[in-house]
Amino acid sequence: MKMTKLAIAAMCCALVSTGAFAGKKATDTTPEQDLKTYQSFFLKRFPGVPLNEFGNGVYAVNSIWRDNWKAIEEFPPYDPMIDEGETMWNTPFANGKTYGSCFNNDPAQRKNYPYWDDARKMVVTLPMAINECRTKNGEKPLKYAKGPITRILAYMAYKSRGQKINVVIPNKDALAAYNKGKSIYWARRGQLNFNCGSCHVQSSGQHIRTNVISPALGQATGWPTYRSKWGDLGTLHRRFMGCMKQMRAKPFKPQSEEFRDLEYFLTHMSNGIAFNGPSARE
Amino acid sequence: MRNTARHATIALSLAALFTGASLMPQVASASAESVAKGKAIAWNRKQGNCLACHVMAGGESPGTIGPPLVAMKSRFPDRKKLFNQIYDATKSNPETRMPPFGTHKILSNAQIEAVIDYLYTL
């Protein structure tokens, strides 16, 4: 019953124009305006879904999938991986120092990322900060899409659960990075000529074959994510790459400037929603 | 000068006649073979993958992004209009989510024609 209501809600909004965000130049609206526009778009599109609930992705908007997922979350497949991450956190590097030395001895750092580093004029993400901690201490950097980095991320995300997203855009240079991320989001690309919003804004909640598409709102909250398809944890940028491949476009590299700016834009959209990683997805 | 123009006009109308002539019989009675080919293309995930977004009678787990493709003959009596929608949907709706199958060379013109033959059976 609930499902039908949601489906109908999604159907009747299918024709909603996204000219409000899609047609314009990135610089036409401010981040504050964007935040209002996007959040109210999704809250209207999915009536009855509270803001924070969007952190559960597709399961916030589709009750059939939600039941299945709730069963999975009873015995989360990522649990042992959080423990592996905790071990990494506590194991000293060859020089005797630990990750804690780079992070105030507190793994609950999620709320501080991504942020604008004004000295370096770049967006810094948590995976990047983890690797910078490693190299500063004489260790090799970890690969960014999957593998050990997802373990330490899982532990830090777990310890940060409940922290509210609050991405700040402090000045003109940061705004330029935000706008770059926004342009990347809305640029049509690949053989199929999609932009990210074709699916996650315009088609959110709808079926694409058997898949139901999650709303853009809340998409940055639950990382790293355990995907049944991967059989493992992966990072947000790994997911970006997968979606770009679906568009039949050449993906950017994990932690490239493009993906960091995209993350900056996408995370800002979810300001006010709680971080809830790691998470499980189909 | 005038002459050349006149020749060009004649050539153009002749060309129109010929393309018209070659298209007409196809519209009247698409071969079963072409219909089957069009259906295969429309359902194939690597080709048309129309089912990703459209309900098409008999197609398994269709998407809900585009309108159901039903009663195509009565809704699209003009074959050219249907061709254009598939060839490049951004022409009629710049914000469309439907891929421009012709412009982006996802399908050849011949493949689109076969898909249309199939659509006219829906």
Coordinates of C-alpha atoms in Angstrom, one line a residue, chain B residues 11-104:
Chain B
A11 CA 16.2 16.7 -58.9
L12 CA 15.0 17.4 -55.4
S13 CA 11.4 16.6 -56.1
L14 CA 12.5 13.4 -57.9
A15 CA 14.6 12.5 -54.9
A16 CA 11.6 13.1 -52.7
L17 CA 9.5 10.9 -54.9
F18 CA 12.0 8.1 -54.8
T19 CA 12.6 8.1 -51.0
G20 CA 8.8 8.5 -50.6
A21 CA 8.3 5.5 -52.9
S22 CA 10.9 3.4 -51.1
L23 CA 9.4 4.1 -47.7
M24 CA 5.8 3.7 -48.5
P25 CA 5.6 -0.1 -48.9
Q26 CA 7.7 -0.5 -45.7
V27 CA 5.1 1.5 -43.7
A28 CA 2.2 -0.5 -45.3
S29 CA 3.6 -3.9 -44.4
A30 CA 6.8 -4.2 -42.5
S31 CA 8.3 -7.7 -42.9
A32 CA 8.1 -10.1 -40.0
E33 CA 11.8 -10.3 -40.2
S34 CA 12.3 -6.6 -39.7
V35 CA 9.8 -6.6 -36.8
A36 CA 11.7 -9.4 -35.1
K37 CA 15.0 -7.6 -35.7
G38 CA 13.6 -4.4 -34.3
K39 CA 12.2 -6.2 -31.2
A40 CA 15.6 -7.8 -30.5
I41 CA 17.3 -4.4 -30.8
A42 CA 14.8 -2.7 -28.6
W43 CA 15.1 -5.3 -25.8
N44 CA 18.8 -5.8 -26.0
R45 CA 20.6 -4.1 -23.1
K46 CA 23.6 -3.2 -25.2
Q47 CA 21.6 -1.8 -28.1
G48 CA 18.3 0.0 -27.8
N49 CA 17.6 -1.1 -24.2
C50 CA 14.3 0.8 -24.5
L51 CA 13.0 -1.5 -21.8
A52 CA 15.3 0.2 -19.3
C53 CA 12.9 3.1 -19.4
H54 CA 9.7 2.1 -21.2
V55 CA 7.0 -0.5 -20.7
M56 CA 6.7 -2.5 -23.9
A57 CA 4.1 -5.4 -24.1
G58 CA 5.7 -8.7 -23.1
G59 CA 9.1 -7.1 -22.1
E60 CA 10.4 -8.2 -18.7
S61 CA 11.1 -5.9 -15.8
P62 CA 10.6 -2.6 -17.7
G63 CA 11.6 0.7 -16.3
T64 CA 9.3 3.6 -15.5
I65 CA 11.3 6.6 -16.7
G66 CA 9.5 7.1 -20.0
P67 CA 5.9 6.7 -21.1
P68 CA 4.6 3.2 -21.9
L69 CA 5.0 2.5 -25.6
V70 CA 1.5 1.5 -26.5
A71 CA -0.9 2.2 -29.4
M72 CA 2.0 3.4 -31.4
K73 CA 0.3 3.4 -34.8
S74 CA -2.5 5.6 -33.7
R75 CA -0.4 7.9 -31.6
F76 CA 2.4 8.2 -34.1
P77 CA 0.8 8.0 -37.6
D78 CA 3.8 10.1 -38.9
R79 CA 6.7 7.7 -39.1
K80 CA 9.1 10.6 -39.5
K81 CA 8.1 12.0 -36.1
L82 CA 8.8 8.7 -34.4
F83 CA 12.1 8.4 -36.2
N84 CA 13.1 11.8 -34.9
Q85 CA 12.1 11.0 -31.3
I86 CA 14.4 8.0 -31.4
Y87 CA 17.2 9.6 -33.5
D88 CA 17.5 12.6 -31.2
A89 CA 14.9 13.2 -28.4
T90 CA 16.8 16.3 -27.3
K91 CA 15.5 18.1 -30.4
S92 CA 11.9 18.1 -29.0
N93 CA 12.9 18.3 -25.4
P94 CA 16.4 19.6 -24.5
E95 CA 16.0 18.2 -20.9
T96 CA 15.0 14.7 -22.0
R97 CA 16.6 11.7 -20.4
M98 CA 16.2 9.6 -23.6
P99 CA 19.6 8.9 -25.3
P100 CA 20.0 10.4 -28.8
F101 CA 20.3 7.0 -30.5
G102 CA 21.0 8.4 -34.0
T103 CA 23.1 11.4 -33.2
H104 CA 25.3 9.5 -30.8

